[in-house]
PDB file of C-alpha atoms in Angstrom:
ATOM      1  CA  UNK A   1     -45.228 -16.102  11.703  1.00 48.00           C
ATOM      2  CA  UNK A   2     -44.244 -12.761  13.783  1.00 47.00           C
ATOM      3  CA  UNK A   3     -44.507  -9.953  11.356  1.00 47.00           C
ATOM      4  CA  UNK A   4     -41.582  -8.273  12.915  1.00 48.00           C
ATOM      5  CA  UNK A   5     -39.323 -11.430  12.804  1.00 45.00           C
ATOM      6  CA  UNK A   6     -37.689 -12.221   8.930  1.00 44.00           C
ATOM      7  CA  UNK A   7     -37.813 -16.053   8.275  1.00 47.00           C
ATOM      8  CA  UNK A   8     -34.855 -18.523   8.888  1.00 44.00           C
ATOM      9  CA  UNK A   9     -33.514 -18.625   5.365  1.00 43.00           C
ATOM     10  CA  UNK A  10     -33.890 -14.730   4.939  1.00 41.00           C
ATOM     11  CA  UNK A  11     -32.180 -14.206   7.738  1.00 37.00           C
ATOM     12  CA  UNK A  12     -29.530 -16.713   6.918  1.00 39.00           C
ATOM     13  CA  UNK A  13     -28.984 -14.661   3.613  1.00 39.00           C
ATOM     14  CA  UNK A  14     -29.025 -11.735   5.706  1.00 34.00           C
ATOM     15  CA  UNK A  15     -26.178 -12.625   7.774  1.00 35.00           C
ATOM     16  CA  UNK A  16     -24.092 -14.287   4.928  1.00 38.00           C
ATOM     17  CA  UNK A  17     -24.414 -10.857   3.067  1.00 36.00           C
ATOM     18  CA  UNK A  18     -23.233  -8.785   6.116  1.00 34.00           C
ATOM     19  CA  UNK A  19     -20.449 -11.185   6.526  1.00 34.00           C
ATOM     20  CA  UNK A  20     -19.349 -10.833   3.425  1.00 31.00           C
ATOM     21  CA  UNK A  21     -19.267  -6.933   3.327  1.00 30.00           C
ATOM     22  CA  UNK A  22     -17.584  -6.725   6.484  1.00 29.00           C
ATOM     23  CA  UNK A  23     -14.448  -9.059   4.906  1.00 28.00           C
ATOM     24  CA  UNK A  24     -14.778  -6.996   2.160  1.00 31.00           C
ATOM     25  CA  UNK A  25     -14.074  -3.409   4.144  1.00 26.00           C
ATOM     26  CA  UNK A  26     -11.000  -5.458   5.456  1.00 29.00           C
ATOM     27  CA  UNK A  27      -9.082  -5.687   2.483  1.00 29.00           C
ATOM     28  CA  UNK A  28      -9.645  -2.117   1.343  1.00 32.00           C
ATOM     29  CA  UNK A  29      -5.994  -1.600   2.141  1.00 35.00           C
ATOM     30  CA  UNK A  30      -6.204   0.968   4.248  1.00 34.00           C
ATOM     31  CA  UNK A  31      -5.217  -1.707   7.429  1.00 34.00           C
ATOM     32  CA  UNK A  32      -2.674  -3.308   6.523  1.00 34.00           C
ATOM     33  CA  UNK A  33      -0.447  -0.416   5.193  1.00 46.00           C
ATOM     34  CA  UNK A  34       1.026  -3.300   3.026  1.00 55.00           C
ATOM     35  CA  UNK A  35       0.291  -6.226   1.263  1.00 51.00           C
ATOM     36  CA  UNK A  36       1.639  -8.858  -0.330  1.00 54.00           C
ATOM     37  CA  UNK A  37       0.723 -11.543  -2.806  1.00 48.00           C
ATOM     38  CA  UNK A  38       2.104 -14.957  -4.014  1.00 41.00           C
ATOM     39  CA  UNK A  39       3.480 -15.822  -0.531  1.00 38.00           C
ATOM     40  CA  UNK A  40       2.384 -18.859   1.023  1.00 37.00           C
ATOM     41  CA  UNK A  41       2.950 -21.328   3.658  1.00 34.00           C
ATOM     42  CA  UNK A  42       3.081 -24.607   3.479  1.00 35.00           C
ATOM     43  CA  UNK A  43       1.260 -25.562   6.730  1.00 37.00           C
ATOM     44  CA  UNK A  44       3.881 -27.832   8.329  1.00 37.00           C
ATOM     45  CA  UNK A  45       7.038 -27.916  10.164  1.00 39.00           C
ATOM     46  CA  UNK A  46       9.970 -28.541   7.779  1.00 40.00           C
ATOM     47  CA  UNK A  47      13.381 -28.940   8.733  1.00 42.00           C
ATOM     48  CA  UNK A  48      14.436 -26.257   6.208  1.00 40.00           C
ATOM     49  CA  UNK A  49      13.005 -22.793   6.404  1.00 43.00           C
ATOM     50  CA  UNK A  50      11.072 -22.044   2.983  1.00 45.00           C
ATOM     51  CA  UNK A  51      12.070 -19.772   0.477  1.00 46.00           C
ATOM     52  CA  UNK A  52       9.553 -17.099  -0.347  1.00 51.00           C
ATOM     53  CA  UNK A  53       8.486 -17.013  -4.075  1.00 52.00           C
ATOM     54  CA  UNK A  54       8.826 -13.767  -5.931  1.00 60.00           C
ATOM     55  CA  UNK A  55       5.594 -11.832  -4.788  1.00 88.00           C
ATOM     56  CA  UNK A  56       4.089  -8.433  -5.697  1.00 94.00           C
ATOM     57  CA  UNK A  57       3.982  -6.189  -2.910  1.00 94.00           C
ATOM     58  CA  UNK A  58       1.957  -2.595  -2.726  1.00 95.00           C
ATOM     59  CA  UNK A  59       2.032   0.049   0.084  1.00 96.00           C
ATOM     60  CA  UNK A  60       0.666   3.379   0.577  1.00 95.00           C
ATOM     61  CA  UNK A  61       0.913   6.310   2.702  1.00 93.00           C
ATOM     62  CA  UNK A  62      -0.270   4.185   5.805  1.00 94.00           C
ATOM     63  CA  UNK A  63       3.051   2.309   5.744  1.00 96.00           C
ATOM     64  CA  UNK A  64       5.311   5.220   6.574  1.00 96.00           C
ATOM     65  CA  UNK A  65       8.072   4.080   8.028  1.00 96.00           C
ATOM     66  CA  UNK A  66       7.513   0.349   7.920  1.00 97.00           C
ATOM     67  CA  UNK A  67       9.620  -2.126   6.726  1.00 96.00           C
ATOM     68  CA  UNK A  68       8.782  -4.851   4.104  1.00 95.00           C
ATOM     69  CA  UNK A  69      10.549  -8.283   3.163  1.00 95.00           C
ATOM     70  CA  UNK A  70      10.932  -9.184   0.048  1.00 96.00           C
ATOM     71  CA  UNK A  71      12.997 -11.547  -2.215  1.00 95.00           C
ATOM     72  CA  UNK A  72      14.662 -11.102  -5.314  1.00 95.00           C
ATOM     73  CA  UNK A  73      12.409 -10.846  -8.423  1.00 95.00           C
ATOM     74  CA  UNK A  74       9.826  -8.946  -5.721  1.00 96.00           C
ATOM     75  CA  UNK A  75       7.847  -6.844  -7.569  1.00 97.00           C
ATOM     76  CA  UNK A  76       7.201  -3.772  -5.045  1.00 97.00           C
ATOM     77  CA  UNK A  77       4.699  -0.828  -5.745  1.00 97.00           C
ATOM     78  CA  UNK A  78       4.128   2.638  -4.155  1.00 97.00           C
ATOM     79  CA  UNK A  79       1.046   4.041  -3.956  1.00 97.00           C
ATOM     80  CA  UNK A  80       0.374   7.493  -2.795  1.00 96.00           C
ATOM     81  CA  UNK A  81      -2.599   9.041  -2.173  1.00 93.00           C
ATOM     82  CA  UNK A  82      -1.959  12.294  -3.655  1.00 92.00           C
ATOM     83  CA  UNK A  83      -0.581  14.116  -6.374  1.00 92.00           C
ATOM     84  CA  UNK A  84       1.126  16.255  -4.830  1.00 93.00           C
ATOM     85  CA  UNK A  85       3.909  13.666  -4.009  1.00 95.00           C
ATOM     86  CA  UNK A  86       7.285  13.086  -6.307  1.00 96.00           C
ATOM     87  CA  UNK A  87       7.816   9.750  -7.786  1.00 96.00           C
ATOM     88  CA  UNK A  88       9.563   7.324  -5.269  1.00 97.00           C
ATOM     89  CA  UNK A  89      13.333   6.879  -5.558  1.00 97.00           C
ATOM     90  CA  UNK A  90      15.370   4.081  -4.376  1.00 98.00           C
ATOM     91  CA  UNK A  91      18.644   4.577  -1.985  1.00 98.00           C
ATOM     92  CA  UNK A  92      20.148   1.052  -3.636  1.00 98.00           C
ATOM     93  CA  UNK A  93      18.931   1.075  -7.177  1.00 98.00           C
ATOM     94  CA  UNK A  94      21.245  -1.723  -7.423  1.00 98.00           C
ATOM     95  CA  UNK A  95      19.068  -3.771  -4.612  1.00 98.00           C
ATOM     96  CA  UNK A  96      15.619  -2.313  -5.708  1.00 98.00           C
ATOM     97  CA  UNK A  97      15.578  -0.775  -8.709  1.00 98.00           C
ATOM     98  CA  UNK A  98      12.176   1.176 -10.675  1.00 97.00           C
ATOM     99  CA  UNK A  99      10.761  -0.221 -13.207  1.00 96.00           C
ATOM    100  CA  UNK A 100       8.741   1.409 -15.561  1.00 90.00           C
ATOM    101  CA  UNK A 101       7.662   5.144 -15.280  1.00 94.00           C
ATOM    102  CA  UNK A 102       5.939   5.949 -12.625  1.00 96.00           C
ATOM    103  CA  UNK A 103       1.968   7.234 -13.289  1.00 94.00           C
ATOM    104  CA  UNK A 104       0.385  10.232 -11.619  1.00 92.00           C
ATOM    105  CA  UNK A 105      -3.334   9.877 -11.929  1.00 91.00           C
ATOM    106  CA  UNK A 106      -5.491  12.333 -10.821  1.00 87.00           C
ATOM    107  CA  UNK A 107      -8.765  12.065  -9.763  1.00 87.00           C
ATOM    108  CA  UNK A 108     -11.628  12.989 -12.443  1.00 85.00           C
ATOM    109  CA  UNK A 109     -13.751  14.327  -9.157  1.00 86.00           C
ATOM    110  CA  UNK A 110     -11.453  16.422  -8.225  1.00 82.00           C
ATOM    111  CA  UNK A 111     -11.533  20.163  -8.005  1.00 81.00           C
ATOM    112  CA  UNK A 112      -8.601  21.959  -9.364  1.00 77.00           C
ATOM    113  CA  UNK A 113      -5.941  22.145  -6.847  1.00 78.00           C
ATOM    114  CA  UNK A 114      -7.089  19.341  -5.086  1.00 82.00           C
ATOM    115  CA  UNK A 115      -4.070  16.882  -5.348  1.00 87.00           C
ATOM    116  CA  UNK A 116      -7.155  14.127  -5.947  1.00 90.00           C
ATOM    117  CA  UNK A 117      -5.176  10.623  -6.793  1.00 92.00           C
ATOM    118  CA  UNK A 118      -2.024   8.710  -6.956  1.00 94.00           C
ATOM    119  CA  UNK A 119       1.449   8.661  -7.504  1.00 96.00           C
ATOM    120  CA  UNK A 120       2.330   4.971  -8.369  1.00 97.00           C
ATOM    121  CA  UNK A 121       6.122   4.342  -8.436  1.00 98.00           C
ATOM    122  CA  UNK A 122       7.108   0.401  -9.048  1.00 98.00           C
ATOM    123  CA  UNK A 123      10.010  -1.221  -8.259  1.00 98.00           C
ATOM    124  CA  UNK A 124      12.025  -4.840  -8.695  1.00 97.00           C
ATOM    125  CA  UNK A 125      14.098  -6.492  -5.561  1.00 97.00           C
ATOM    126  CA  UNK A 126      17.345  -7.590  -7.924  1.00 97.00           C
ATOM    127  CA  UNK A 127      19.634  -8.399  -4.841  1.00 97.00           C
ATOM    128  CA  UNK A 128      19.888  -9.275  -1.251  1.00 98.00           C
ATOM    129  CA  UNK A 129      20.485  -6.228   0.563  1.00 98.00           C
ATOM    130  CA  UNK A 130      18.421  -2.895   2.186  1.00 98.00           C
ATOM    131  CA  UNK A 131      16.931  -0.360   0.552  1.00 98.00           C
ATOM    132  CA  UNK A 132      14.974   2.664   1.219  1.00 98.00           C
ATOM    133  CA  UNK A 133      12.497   3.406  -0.739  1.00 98.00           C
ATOM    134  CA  UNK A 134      11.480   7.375  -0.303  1.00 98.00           C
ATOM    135  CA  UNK A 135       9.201  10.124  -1.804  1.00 97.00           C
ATOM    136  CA  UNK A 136       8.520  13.850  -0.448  1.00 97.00           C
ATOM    137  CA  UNK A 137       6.041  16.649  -1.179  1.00 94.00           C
ATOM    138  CA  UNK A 138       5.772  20.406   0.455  1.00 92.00           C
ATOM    139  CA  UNK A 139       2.309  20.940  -0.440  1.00 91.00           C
ATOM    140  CA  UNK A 140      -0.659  18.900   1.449  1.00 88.00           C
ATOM    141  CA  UNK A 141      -3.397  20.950  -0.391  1.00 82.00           C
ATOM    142  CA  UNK A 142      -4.322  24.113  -2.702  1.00 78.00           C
ATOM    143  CA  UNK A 143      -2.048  26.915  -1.672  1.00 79.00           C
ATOM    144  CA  UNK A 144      -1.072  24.886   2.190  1.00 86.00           C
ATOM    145  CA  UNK A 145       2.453  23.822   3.157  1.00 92.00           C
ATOM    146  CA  UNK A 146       2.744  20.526   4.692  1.00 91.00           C
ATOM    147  CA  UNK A 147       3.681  20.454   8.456  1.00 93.00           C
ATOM    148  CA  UNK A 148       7.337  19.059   8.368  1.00 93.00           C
ATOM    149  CA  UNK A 149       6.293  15.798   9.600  1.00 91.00           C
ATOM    150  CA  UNK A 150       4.192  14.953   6.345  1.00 93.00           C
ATOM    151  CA  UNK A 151       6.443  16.173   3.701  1.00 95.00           C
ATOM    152  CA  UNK A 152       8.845  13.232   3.458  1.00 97.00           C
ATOM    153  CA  UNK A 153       7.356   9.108   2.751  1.00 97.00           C
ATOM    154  CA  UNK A 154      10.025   6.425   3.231  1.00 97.00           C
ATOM    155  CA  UNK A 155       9.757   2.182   3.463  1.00 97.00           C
ATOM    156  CA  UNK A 156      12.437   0.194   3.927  1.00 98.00           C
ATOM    157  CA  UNK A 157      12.726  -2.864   1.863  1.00 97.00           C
ATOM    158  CA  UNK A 158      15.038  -5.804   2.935  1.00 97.00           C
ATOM    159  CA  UNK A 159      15.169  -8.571   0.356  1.00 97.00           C
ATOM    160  CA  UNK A 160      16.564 -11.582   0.936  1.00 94.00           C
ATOM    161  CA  UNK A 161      18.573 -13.874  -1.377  1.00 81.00           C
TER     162      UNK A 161
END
């Protein structure tokens, strides 16, 4: 046996385990800027389009912008990556509503000042309709003033009947 070649099986295991940590990195959330659970496909071409089930849904900061479909009994969540930002607010309360208080948990780590953590607003879709979900900050940091173009975070959630 070549000293600098491992055997078959440990390099099997080798491979397996590097799979496995690269699918593993891909679901860290950071891409996709949203996800969504409890939505599934049936596989097959049906004459009627299917209903989506009431999922949970959670972005973060990376889905600026973005828009997310969702149907009624959706539970959606915001999470922000710093404490620095408000608590999300809904433009349609009566479409999306809060639920809950949101949580602001900093960062144990973190040196004072920091903004270390999250800012975790939730939400229920209670109606068809749009609505936009939105949160803001001024400060990015200890004693800095965001750039205009990072103080406001807004998603748009459409939620179908």
């Amino acid at each position: 046996m070549n000293p600098r070649r491992p055997a078959a099986p440990a390099l099997a295991a080798l491979l397996a385990a590097a799979a496995l940590t690269l699918t593993g990195c891909a679901s860290t959330g950071t891409s996709p800027s949203a996800t969504a659970g409890g939505q599934g496909s049936t596989g097959s071409a049906a004459t009627t389009p299917a209903v989506p089930s009431p999922a949970a849904l959670t972005a973060d900061e990376h889905a600026d912008g973005a828009t997310l479909k969702a149907a009624v009994g959706t539970t959606v969540t915001l999470a922000l990556h710093s404490t620095y930002w408000s608590a999300a607010t809904s433009s349609a309360p009566d479409v999306v509503a809060p639920t809950g208080t949101p949580t602001t948990a900093p960062s144990p780590s973190c040196r004072p000042g920091g903004g270390c953590g999250t800012v975790t607003t939730t939400f229920t879709a209670h109606a068809p309709g749009t609505a936009r979900l939105t949160a803001t900050r001024t400060s990015c940091g200890e004693a800095r003033e965001c750039p205009p173009d990072q103080r406001t975070y807004e998603v748009t959630v459409e939620v179908a009947g």
